[in-house]
């Protein structure tokens, strides 16, 4: 990545929020304001977010969110994410407050009806990576398909401030796959966390081997006669689901979004920020941000 170009940090709000909630809720203690509002996810979210800002020094930031479970993927495959449990009661009121916190920092909250946060991130990365370096902060390995010469994926590792930074080179070194091949592997093996099966009976090891050997799903299908009878039969029996799974795995980069880079520049009104964190009884965060709380 260039050191001269400005940097856009795209935050996967959903990934940070859930990670922040469960990291602190595991101890059984939920941080709350005097009025009883749970704030553990808000506090943890800010810690993860500001760690990344300090480490990667973006000039611009946008935060992307899911709007609801009603997406085009759910229409294509009604069981999509059908295995997800409801959000914990203590997390639900924090959804909107985290967005308010980002508003107070002057950071746009981006979402689109019928699409997921991933699609908003893919669209913004695609739209702006010719003009600036793009960094995606997430814990979701599906995002690796977005890696290119000007888009890096920052996968949060255990603990604060630990990241695996994926570029085309580090992705190839670690997995011997290109970003595009990440999608084809998911098409073959499916994704239990998103609840779509791929080709039943084909796991990650076989999927990776097939894509490495035949380059993509089309290459695999052109060479079915070279595969073992068992693998060939599984693919032939699940051909329709193979194509659907690849479609479900593909992050869309063409969502209609309104997001001007002028509004994404990381500059915030100190008084607004102080007021918000005092309201949430989190004055310590003001010190991280370099604003003086009263």
PDB file of C-alpha atoms in Angstrom:
ATOM      1  CA  UNK A   1       0.000   0.000   0.000  1.00  0.00           C
ATOM      2  CA  UNK A   2       1.102   3.539  -0.715  1.00  0.00           C
ATOM      3  CA  UNK A   3       2.272   5.736   2.147  1.00  0.00           C
ATOM      4  CA  UNK A   4       1.265   8.899   0.256  1.00  0.00           C
ATOM      5  CA  UNK A   5      -2.365   8.052  -0.385  1.00  0.00           C
ATOM      6  CA  UNK A   6      -5.101   8.747   2.136  1.00  0.00           C
ATOM      7  CA  UNK A   7      -6.560   5.769   3.973  1.00  0.00           C
ATOM      8  CA  UNK A   8     -10.211   4.785   4.329  1.00  0.00           C
ATOM      9  CA  UNK A   9     -11.039   2.473   7.256  1.00  0.00           C
ATOM     10  CA  UNK A  10     -14.282   0.541   6.704  1.00  0.00           C
ATOM     11  CA  UNK A  11     -15.554  -0.861  10.001  1.00  0.00           C
ATOM     12  CA  UNK A  12     -17.690  -4.008  10.092  1.00  0.00           C
ATOM     13  CA  UNK A  13     -19.970  -2.686  12.827  1.00  0.00           C
ATOM     14  CA  UNK A  14     -21.802  -5.987  13.333  1.00  0.00           C
ATOM     15  CA  UNK A  15     -18.581  -7.985  13.781  1.00  0.00           C
ATOM     16  CA  UNK A  16     -17.095  -5.484  16.249  1.00  0.00           C
ATOM     17  CA  UNK A  17     -20.302  -5.154  18.241  1.00  0.00           C
ATOM     18  CA  UNK A  18     -20.861  -8.911  18.727  1.00  0.00           C
ATOM     19  CA  UNK A  19     -17.184  -9.494  19.471  1.00  0.00           C
ATOM     20  CA  UNK A  20     -17.183  -6.685  22.045  1.00  0.00           C
ATOM     21  CA  UNK A  21     -20.364  -7.939  23.714  1.00  0.00           C
ATOM     22  CA  UNK A  22     -19.354 -11.582  24.043  1.00  0.00           C
ATOM     23  CA  UNK A  23     -15.751 -10.810  25.067  1.00  0.00           C
ATOM     24  CA  UNK A  24     -17.002  -8.999  28.167  1.00  0.00           C
ATOM     25  CA  UNK A  25     -20.286 -10.856  28.820  1.00  0.00           C
ATOM     26  CA  UNK A  26     -18.389 -14.168  29.109  1.00  0.00           C
ATOM     27  CA  UNK A  27     -17.295 -13.126  32.607  1.00  0.00           C
ATOM     28  CA  UNK A  28     -20.930 -12.724  33.643  1.00  0.00           C
ATOM     29  CA  UNK A  29     -20.492  -9.010  34.373  1.00  0.00           C
ATOM     30  CA  UNK A  30     -22.422  -6.535  32.227  1.00  0.00           C
ATOM     31  CA  UNK A  31     -21.278  -2.909  32.526  1.00  0.00           C
ATOM     32  CA  UNK A  32     -24.271  -0.545  33.004  1.00  0.00           C
ATOM     33  CA  UNK A  33     -24.990   3.143  33.532  1.00  0.00           C
ATOM     34  CA  UNK A  34     -26.620   4.315  36.762  1.00  0.00           C
ATOM     35  CA  UNK A  35     -29.923   4.336  34.864  1.00  0.00           C
ATOM     36  CA  UNK A  36     -29.437   0.633  34.033  1.00  0.00           C
ATOM     37  CA  UNK A  37     -28.475   0.876  30.339  1.00  0.00           C
ATOM     38  CA  UNK A  38     -26.072  -1.965  29.482  1.00  0.00           C
ATOM     39  CA  UNK A  39     -22.908  -0.529  27.908  1.00  0.00           C
ATOM     40  CA  UNK A  40     -20.389  -3.389  27.750  1.00  0.00           C
ATOM     41  CA  UNK A  41     -20.673  -3.759  23.944  1.00  0.00           C
ATOM     42  CA  UNK A  42     -20.393   0.024  23.462  1.00  0.00           C
ATOM     43  CA  UNK A  43     -17.252   0.215  25.599  1.00  0.00           C
ATOM     44  CA  UNK A  44     -15.652  -2.830  23.947  1.00  0.00           C
ATOM     45  CA  UNK A  45     -16.596  -1.615  20.474  1.00  0.00           C
ATOM     46  CA  UNK A  46     -14.861   1.717  21.089  1.00  0.00           C
ATOM     47  CA  UNK A  47     -11.784  -0.032  22.410  1.00  0.00           C
ATOM     48  CA  UNK A  48     -11.479  -2.272  19.335  1.00  0.00           C
ATOM     49  CA  UNK A  49     -12.250   0.608  17.006  1.00  0.00           C
ATOM     50  CA  UNK A  50      -9.834   3.122  18.529  1.00  0.00           C
ATOM     51  CA  UNK A  51      -7.039   0.531  18.741  1.00  0.00           C
ATOM     52  CA  UNK A  52      -7.322   0.147  14.951  1.00  0.00           C
ATOM     53  CA  UNK A  53      -7.452   3.915  14.366  1.00  0.00           C
ATOM     54  CA  UNK A  54      -4.273   4.422  16.398  1.00  0.00           C
ATOM     55  CA  UNK A  55      -2.450   1.535  14.721  1.00  0.00           C
ATOM     56  CA  UNK A  56      -3.452   2.135  11.077  1.00  0.00           C
ATOM     57  CA  UNK A  57      -4.002   5.931  11.142  1.00  0.00           C
ATOM     58  CA  UNK A  58      -6.861   6.281   8.641  1.00  0.00           C
ATOM     59  CA  UNK A  59      -7.736   9.715   7.280  1.00  0.00           C
ATOM     60  CA  UNK A  60     -11.341   8.614   6.609  1.00  0.00           C
ATOM     61  CA  UNK A  61     -13.721   6.198   8.366  1.00  0.00           C
ATOM     62  CA  UNK A  62     -17.170   4.718   7.651  1.00  0.00           C
ATOM     63  CA  UNK A  63     -19.017   2.114   9.716  1.00  0.00           C
ATOM     64  CA  UNK A  64     -21.276  -0.449   7.990  1.00  0.00           C
ATOM     65  CA  UNK A  65     -24.256  -2.275   9.515  1.00  0.00           C
ATOM     66  CA  UNK A  66     -26.900  -4.877   8.728  1.00  0.00           C
ATOM     67  CA  UNK A  67     -30.394  -3.387   8.733  1.00  0.00           C
ATOM     68  CA  UNK A  68     -32.436  -6.552   9.233  1.00  0.00           C
ATOM     69  CA  UNK A  69     -32.426 -10.249   8.368  1.00  0.00           C
ATOM     70  CA  UNK A  70     -34.582  -9.553   5.285  1.00  0.00           C
ATOM     71  CA  UNK A  71     -31.930  -9.608   2.561  1.00  0.00           C
ATOM     72  CA  UNK A  72     -31.727 -10.725  -1.053  1.00  0.00           C
ATOM     73  CA  UNK A  73     -29.845 -13.829   0.175  1.00  0.00           C
ATOM     74  CA  UNK A  74     -32.773 -14.771   2.422  1.00  0.00           C
ATOM     75  CA  UNK A  75     -35.076 -14.452  -0.595  1.00  0.00           C
ATOM     76  CA  UNK A  76     -32.783 -16.701  -2.654  1.00  0.00           C
ATOM     77  CA  UNK A  77     -32.422 -19.258   0.144  1.00  0.00           C
ATOM     78  CA  UNK A  78     -34.958 -18.958   3.010  1.00  0.00           C
ATOM     79  CA  UNK A  79     -32.760 -20.993   5.393  1.00  0.00           C
ATOM     80  CA  UNK A  80     -29.887 -18.499   5.040  1.00  0.00           C
ATOM     81  CA  UNK A  81     -28.656 -17.670   8.574  1.00  0.00           C
ATOM     82  CA  UNK A  82     -31.679 -19.578   9.857  1.00  0.00           C
ATOM     83  CA  UNK A  83     -29.526 -21.155  12.577  1.00  0.00           C
ATOM     84  CA  UNK A  84     -28.719 -17.821  14.255  1.00  0.00           C
ATOM     85  CA  UNK A  85     -30.091 -17.320  17.753  1.00  0.00           C
ATOM     86  CA  UNK A  86     -31.730 -14.068  18.818  1.00  0.00           C
ATOM     87  CA  UNK A  87     -29.432 -11.329  20.119  1.00  0.00           C
ATOM     88  CA  UNK A  88     -29.104 -11.306  23.946  1.00  0.00           C
ATOM     89  CA  UNK A  89     -31.479  -8.920  25.736  1.00  0.00           C
ATOM     90  CA  UNK A  90     -28.578  -6.875  27.132  1.00  0.00           C
ATOM     91  CA  UNK A  91     -27.174  -6.299  23.637  1.00  0.00           C
ATOM     92  CA  UNK A  92     -30.365  -5.124  21.916  1.00  0.00           C
ATOM     93  CA  UNK A  93     -30.501  -1.580  23.425  1.00  0.00           C
ATOM     94  CA  UNK A  94     -26.806  -1.108  22.615  1.00  0.00           C
ATOM     95  CA  UNK A  95     -27.329  -1.463  18.832  1.00  0.00           C
ATOM     96  CA  UNK A  96     -28.727   2.035  18.427  1.00  0.00           C
ATOM     97  CA  UNK A  97     -26.448   3.610  21.032  1.00  0.00           C
ATOM     98  CA  UNK A  98     -23.291   2.441  19.237  1.00  0.00           C
ATOM     99  CA  UNK A  99     -24.605   4.084  16.075  1.00  0.00           C
ATOM    100  CA  UNK A 100     -25.246   7.280  18.077  1.00  0.00           C
ATOM    101  CA  UNK A 101     -21.655   7.139  19.349  1.00  0.00           C
ATOM    102  CA  UNK A 102     -20.351   6.915  15.773  1.00  0.00           C
ATOM    103  CA  UNK A 103     -22.629   9.830  14.824  1.00  0.00           C
ATOM    104  CA  UNK A 104     -21.126  11.883  17.659  1.00  0.00           C
ATOM    105  CA  UNK A 105     -17.664  11.168  16.205  1.00  0.00           C
ATOM    106  CA  UNK A 106     -18.858  12.391  12.801  1.00  0.00           C
ATOM    107  CA  UNK A 107     -18.488   8.880  11.348  1.00  0.00           C
ATOM    108  CA  UNK A 108     -21.188   7.870   8.836  1.00  0.00           C
ATOM    109  CA  UNK A 109     -23.265   4.779   9.669  1.00  0.00           C
ATOM    110  CA  UNK A 110     -23.871   3.036   6.339  1.00  0.00           C
ATOM    111  CA  UNK A 111     -26.512   0.387   5.593  1.00  0.00           C
ATOM    112  CA  UNK A 112     -28.851  -0.561   2.753  1.00  0.00           C
ATOM    113  CA  UNK A 113     -32.262  -2.223   2.741  1.00  0.00           C
ATOM    114  CA  UNK A 114     -32.039  -5.806   1.487  1.00  0.00           C
ATOM    115  CA  UNK A 115     -28.254  -6.025   1.843  1.00  0.00           C
ATOM    116  CA  UNK A 116     -25.756  -6.901   4.571  1.00  0.00           C
ATOM    117  CA  UNK A 117     -22.919  -4.861   6.059  1.00  0.00           C
ATOM    118  CA  UNK A 118     -20.517  -6.983   3.961  1.00  0.00           C
ATOM    119  CA  UNK A 119     -22.149  -5.738   0.756  1.00  0.00           C
ATOM    120  CA  UNK A 120     -21.896  -2.105   1.887  1.00  0.00           C
ATOM    121  CA  UNK A 121     -18.214  -2.634   2.697  1.00  0.00           C
ATOM    122  CA  UNK A 122     -17.597  -4.329  -0.654  1.00  0.00           C
ATOM    123  CA  UNK A 123     -19.328  -1.492  -2.500  1.00  0.00           C
ATOM    124  CA  UNK A 124     -17.404   1.276  -0.705  1.00  0.00           C
ATOM    125  CA  UNK A 125     -14.091  -0.558  -1.065  1.00  0.00           C
ATOM    126  CA  UNK A 126     -14.734  -0.989  -4.783  1.00  0.00           C
ATOM    127  CA  UNK A 127     -15.825   2.622  -5.230  1.00  0.00           C
ATOM    128  CA  UNK A 128     -12.898   4.277  -3.453  1.00  0.00           C
ATOM    129  CA  UNK A 129      -9.875   1.991  -3.755  1.00  0.00           C
ATOM    130  CA  UNK A 130      -8.700   3.631  -6.970  1.00  0.00           C
ATOM    131  CA  UNK A 131      -8.313   6.951  -5.083  1.00  0.00           C
ATOM    132  CA  UNK A 132      -7.205   5.821  -1.625  1.00  0.00           C
ATOM    133  CA  UNK A 133      -5.954   2.796   0.288  1.00  0.00           C
ATOM    134  CA  UNK A 134      -8.821   0.852   1.875  1.00  0.00           C
ATOM    135  CA  UNK A 135      -8.613  -1.072   5.153  1.00  0.00           C
ATOM    136  CA  UNK A 136     -11.491  -3.299   6.321  1.00  0.00           C
ATOM    137  CA  UNK A 137     -11.701  -3.937  10.080  1.00  0.00           C
ATOM    138  CA  UNK A 138     -13.567  -7.181  10.777  1.00  0.00           C
ATOM    139  CA  UNK A 139     -13.407 -10.656  12.282  1.00  0.00           C
ATOM    140  CA  UNK A 140     -15.147 -12.199   9.273  1.00  0.00           C
ATOM    141  CA  UNK A 141     -12.919 -14.279   6.971  1.00  0.00           C
ATOM    142  CA  UNK A 142     -15.553 -14.038   4.199  1.00  0.00           C
ATOM    143  CA  UNK A 143     -14.174 -10.526   3.631  1.00  0.00           C
ATOM    144  CA  UNK A 144     -10.919 -11.988   2.278  1.00  0.00           C
ATOM    145  CA  UNK A 145     -12.544 -12.121  -1.153  1.00  0.00           C
ATOM    146  CA  UNK A 146     -12.292  -8.287  -1.209  1.00  0.00           C
ATOM    147  CA  UNK A 147      -8.483  -8.246  -0.956  1.00  0.00           C
ATOM    148  CA  UNK A 148      -6.674  -6.535  -3.819  1.00  0.00           C
ATOM    149  CA  UNK A 149      -3.646  -4.299  -4.369  1.00  0.00           C
ATOM    150  CA  UNK A 150      -5.332  -1.335  -2.654  1.00  0.00           C
ATOM    151  CA  UNK A 151      -7.710  -3.128  -0.226  1.00  0.00           C
ATOM    152  CA  UNK A 152      -6.362  -4.915   2.862  1.00  0.00           C
ATOM    153  CA  UNK A 153      -8.471  -6.910   5.317  1.00  0.00           C
ATOM    154  CA  UNK A 154      -7.645  -6.483   9.023  1.00  0.00           C
ATOM    155  CA  UNK A 155      -8.813  -9.626  10.802  1.00  0.00           C
ATOM    156  CA  UNK A 156      -9.012  -9.061  14.566  1.00  0.00           C
ATOM    157  CA  UNK A 157      -7.213 -11.762  16.518  1.00  0.00           C
ATOM    158  CA  UNK A 158      -7.563 -12.705  20.179  1.00  0.00           C
ATOM    159  CA  UNK A 159      -6.787  -9.825  22.536  1.00  0.00           C
ATOM    160  CA  UNK A 160      -6.694  -6.118  21.785  1.00  0.00           C
ATOM    161  CA  UNK A 161      -4.523  -4.623  19.077  1.00  0.00           C
ATOM    162  CA  UNK A 162      -3.728  -7.971  17.389  1.00  0.00           C
ATOM    163  CA  UNK A 163      -4.491  -8.224  13.673  1.00  0.00           C
ATOM    164  CA  UNK A 164      -3.724 -10.437  10.724  1.00  0.00           C
ATOM    165  CA  UNK A 165      -3.379  -8.050   7.788  1.00  0.00           C
ATOM    166  CA  UNK A 166      -4.343  -9.743   4.534  1.00  0.00           C
ATOM    167  CA  UNK A 167      -2.990  -8.533   1.214  1.00  0.00           C
ATOM    168  CA  UNK A 168      -2.974 -10.590  -2.013  1.00  0.00           C
ATOM    169  CA  UNK A 169       0.547 -11.763  -1.077  1.00  0.00           C
ATOM    170  CA  UNK A 170      -0.188 -12.767   2.539  1.00  0.00           C
ATOM    171  CA  UNK A 171      -3.442 -14.478   1.509  1.00  0.00           C
ATOM    172  CA  UNK A 172      -1.589 -16.540  -1.113  1.00  0.00           C
ATOM    173  CA  UNK A 173       1.189 -17.313   1.361  1.00  0.00           C
ATOM    174  CA  UNK A 174      -1.204 -18.498   4.084  1.00  0.00           C
ATOM    175  CA  UNK A 175      -3.866 -20.283   2.031  1.00  0.00           C
ATOM    176  CA  UNK A 176      -2.460 -20.677  -1.486  1.00  0.00           C
ATOM    177  CA  UNK A 177      -5.678 -19.081  -2.757  1.00  0.00           C
ATOM    178  CA  UNK A 178      -6.539 -15.878  -4.617  1.00  0.00           C
ATOM    179  CA  UNK A 179      -9.340 -13.628  -3.288  1.00  0.00           C
ATOM    180  CA  UNK A 180     -11.706 -14.846  -6.033  1.00  0.00           C
ATOM    181  CA  UNK A 181     -10.975 -18.473  -5.129  1.00  0.00           C
ATOM    182  CA  UNK A 182     -12.163 -17.833  -1.550  1.00  0.00           C
ATOM    183  CA  UNK A 183     -15.698 -17.561  -3.005  1.00  0.00           C
ATOM    184  CA  UNK A 184     -15.396 -20.792  -5.013  1.00  0.00           C
ATOM    185  CA  UNK A 185     -14.157 -22.713  -1.970  1.00  0.00           C
ATOM    186  CA  UNK A 186     -17.225 -21.483  -0.034  1.00  0.00           C
ATOM    187  CA  UNK A 187     -19.446 -22.542  -2.939  1.00  0.00           C
ATOM    188  CA  UNK A 188     -18.134 -26.104  -2.635  1.00  0.00           C
ATOM    189  CA  UNK A 189     -17.940 -26.462   1.160  1.00  0.00           C
ATOM    190  CA  UNK A 190     -20.812 -24.158   2.163  1.00  0.00           C
ATOM    191  CA  UNK A 191     -20.829 -22.176   5.397  1.00  0.00           C
ATOM    192  CA  UNK A 192     -22.322 -23.668   8.594  1.00  0.00           C
ATOM    193  CA  UNK A 193     -22.353 -20.244  10.325  1.00  0.00           C
ATOM    194  CA  UNK A 194     -24.498 -18.792   7.506  1.00  0.00           C
ATOM    195  CA  UNK A 195     -26.438 -22.058   7.191  1.00  0.00           C
ATOM    196  CA  UNK A 196     -25.974 -22.942   3.527  1.00  0.00           C
ATOM    197  CA  UNK A 197     -24.610 -26.383   2.664  1.00  0.00           C
ATOM    198  CA  UNK A 198     -22.538 -26.121  -0.523  1.00  0.00           C
ATOM    199  CA  UNK A 199     -21.993 -29.638  -1.854  1.00  0.00           C
ATOM    200  CA  UNK A 200     -23.010 -32.052   0.899  1.00  0.00           C
ATOM    201  CA  UNK A 201     -20.124 -34.263   1.916  1.00  0.00           C
ATOM    202  CA  UNK A 202     -17.388 -31.912   0.680  1.00  0.00           C
ATOM    203  CA  UNK A 203     -15.448 -30.241   3.467  1.00  0.00           C
ATOM    204  CA  UNK A 204     -12.887 -27.480   3.500  1.00  0.00           C
ATOM    205  CA  UNK A 205      -9.872 -29.691   2.787  1.00  0.00           C
ATOM    206  CA  UNK A 206     -11.398 -31.217  -0.363  1.00  0.00           C
ATOM    207  CA  UNK A 207     -12.850 -27.868  -1.511  1.00  0.00           C
ATOM    208  CA  UNK A 208      -9.474 -26.110  -1.229  1.00  0.00           C
ATOM    209  CA  UNK A 209      -7.675 -28.959  -3.013  1.00  0.00           C
ATOM    210  CA  UNK A 210     -10.187 -28.909  -5.899  1.00  0.00           C
ATOM    211  CA  UNK A 211      -9.956 -25.123  -6.376  1.00  0.00           C
ATOM    212  CA  UNK A 212      -6.161 -25.116  -6.141  1.00  0.00           C
ATOM    213  CA  UNK A 213      -5.993 -27.877  -8.755  1.00  0.00           C
ATOM    214  CA  UNK A 214      -8.694 -26.681 -11.182  1.00  0.00           C
ATOM    215  CA  UNK A 215      -8.586 -22.923 -10.454  1.00  0.00           C
ATOM    216  CA  UNK A 216     -12.357 -22.347 -10.085  1.00  0.00           C
ATOM    217  CA  UNK A 217     -15.735 -24.109 -10.000  1.00  0.00           C
ATOM    218  CA  UNK A 218     -15.992 -24.006 -13.794  1.00  0.00           C
ATOM    219  CA  UNK A 219     -12.611 -25.743 -13.978  1.00  0.00           C
ATOM    220  CA  UNK A 220     -13.802 -28.421 -11.534  1.00  0.00           C
ATOM    221  CA  UNK A 221     -16.973 -29.010 -13.595  1.00  0.00           C
ATOM    222  CA  UNK A 222     -14.988 -29.263 -16.836  1.00  0.00           C
ATOM    223  CA  UNK A 223     -12.845 -31.987 -15.279  1.00  0.00           C
ATOM    224  CA  UNK A 224     -15.458 -34.058 -13.436  1.00  0.00           C
ATOM    225  CA  UNK A 225     -14.292 -37.252 -15.190  1.00  0.00           C
ATOM    226  CA  UNK A 226     -10.856 -36.840 -13.543  1.00  0.00           C
ATOM    227  CA  UNK A 227     -12.292 -36.736 -10.009  1.00  0.00           C
ATOM    228  CA  UNK A 228     -12.823 -39.744  -7.771  1.00  0.00           C
ATOM    229  CA  UNK A 229     -16.229 -41.329  -8.221  1.00  0.00           C
ATOM    230  CA  UNK A 230     -17.339 -40.287  -4.722  1.00  0.00           C
ATOM    231  CA  UNK A 231     -16.485 -36.585  -5.182  1.00  0.00           C
ATOM    232  CA  UNK A 232     -17.890 -36.512  -8.725  1.00  0.00           C
ATOM    233  CA  UNK A 233     -21.194 -38.046  -7.580  1.00  0.00           C
ATOM    234  CA  UNK A 234     -21.542 -35.563  -4.710  1.00  0.00           C
ATOM    235  CA  UNK A 235     -21.003 -32.595  -7.054  1.00  0.00           C
ATOM    236  CA  UNK A 236     -23.383 -33.945  -9.713  1.00  0.00           C
ATOM    237  CA  UNK A 237     -26.099 -34.523  -7.118  1.00  0.00           C
ATOM    238  CA  UNK A 238     -25.730 -31.030  -5.616  1.00  0.00           C
ATOM    239  CA  UNK A 239     -25.010 -28.967  -8.734  1.00  0.00           C
ATOM    240  CA  UNK A 240     -27.850 -26.505  -8.156  1.00  0.00           C
ATOM    241  CA  UNK A 241     -26.849 -25.925  -4.518  1.00  0.00           C
ATOM    242  CA  UNK A 242     -23.213 -25.514  -5.572  1.00  0.00           C
ATOM    243  CA  UNK A 243     -24.087 -22.575  -7.824  1.00  0.00           C
ATOM    244  CA  UNK A 244     -26.501 -21.093  -5.263  1.00  0.00           C
ATOM    245  CA  UNK A 245     -23.935 -21.405  -2.455  1.00  0.00           C
ATOM    246  CA  UNK A 246     -21.340 -19.580  -4.523  1.00  0.00           C
ATOM    247  CA  UNK A 247     -23.870 -16.807  -5.152  1.00  0.00           C
ATOM    248  CA  UNK A 248     -24.696 -16.578  -1.427  1.00  0.00           C
ATOM    249  CA  UNK A 249     -20.967 -16.411  -0.611  1.00  0.00           C
ATOM    250  CA  UNK A 250     -20.293 -13.570  -3.042  1.00  0.00           C
ATOM    251  CA  UNK A 251     -20.129 -10.097  -1.474  1.00  0.00           C
ATOM    252  CA  UNK A 252     -21.943  -7.593  -3.667  1.00  0.00           C
ATOM    253  CA  UNK A 253     -19.967  -4.520  -4.708  1.00  0.00           C
ATOM    254  CA  UNK A 254     -22.762  -2.674  -6.553  1.00  0.00           C
ATOM    255  CA  UNK A 255     -25.149  -1.551  -3.796  1.00  0.00           C
ATOM    256  CA  UNK A 256     -26.704   1.900  -4.237  1.00  0.00           C
ATOM    257  CA  UNK A 257     -25.197   3.888  -1.364  1.00  0.00           C
ATOM    258  CA  UNK A 258     -24.887   7.562  -0.554  1.00  0.00           C
ATOM    259  CA  UNK A 259     -21.528   8.064   1.140  1.00  0.00           C
ATOM    260  CA  UNK A 260     -19.350  11.053   0.338  1.00  0.00           C
ATOM    261  CA  UNK A 261     -15.696  10.883   1.358  1.00  0.00           C
ATOM    262  CA  UNK A 262     -16.014  14.468   2.615  1.00  0.00           C
ATOM    263  CA  UNK A 263     -18.328  13.153   5.334  1.00  0.00           C
ATOM    264  CA  UNK A 264     -15.960  10.288   6.174  1.00  0.00           C
ATOM    265  CA  UNK A 265     -12.939  12.417   7.088  1.00  0.00           C
ATOM    266  CA  UNK A 266     -11.960  11.628  10.674  1.00  0.00           C
ATOM    267  CA  UNK A 267     -12.537  14.966  12.400  1.00  0.00           C
ATOM    268  CA  UNK A 268     -14.836  15.242  15.375  1.00  0.00           C
ATOM    269  CA  UNK A 269     -16.404  17.957  17.490  1.00  0.00           C
ATOM    270  CA  UNK A 270     -14.785  17.590  20.911  1.00  0.00           C
ATOM    271  CA  UNK A 271     -17.765  18.957  22.854  1.00  0.00           C
ATOM    272  CA  UNK A 272     -20.177  16.606  21.115  1.00  0.00           C
ATOM    273  CA  UNK A 273     -17.946  13.629  21.908  1.00  0.00           C
ATOM    274  CA  UNK A 274     -17.456  14.665  25.549  1.00  0.00           C
ATOM    275  CA  UNK A 275     -21.195  15.125  25.980  1.00  0.00           C
ATOM    276  CA  UNK A 276     -21.953  11.661  24.535  1.00  0.00           C
ATOM    277  CA  UNK A 277     -19.437   9.786  26.655  1.00  0.00           C
ATOM    278  CA  UNK A 278     -20.397  11.678  29.814  1.00  0.00           C
ATOM    279  CA  UNK A 279     -23.995  10.653  29.141  1.00  0.00           C
ATOM    280  CA  UNK A 280     -22.805   7.023  28.890  1.00  0.00           C
ATOM    281  CA  UNK A 281     -20.637   7.407  32.024  1.00  0.00           C
ATOM    282  CA  UNK A 282     -17.491   6.567  30.039  1.00  0.00           C
ATOM    283  CA  UNK A 283     -15.253   9.581  30.583  1.00  0.00           C
ATOM    284  CA  UNK A 284     -12.173   7.354  30.268  1.00  0.00           C
ATOM    285  CA  UNK A 285     -12.853   7.007  26.536  1.00  0.00           C
ATOM    286  CA  UNK A 286     -12.421  10.780  26.122  1.00  0.00           C
ATOM    287  CA  UNK A 287      -8.803  10.354  27.228  1.00  0.00           C
ATOM    288  CA  UNK A 288      -8.205   7.724  24.515  1.00  0.00           C
ATOM    289  CA  UNK A 289      -9.652  10.077  21.929  1.00  0.00           C
ATOM    290  CA  UNK A 290      -7.506  12.973  23.141  1.00  0.00           C
ATOM    291  CA  UNK A 291     -10.443  15.127  24.205  1.00  0.00           C
ATOM    292  CA  UNK A 292     -10.592  16.636  27.698  1.00  0.00           C
ATOM    293  CA  UNK A 293     -13.663  15.614  29.671  1.00  0.00           C
ATOM    294  CA  UNK A 294     -14.966  17.976  32.307  1.00  0.00           C
TER     295      UNK A 294
END
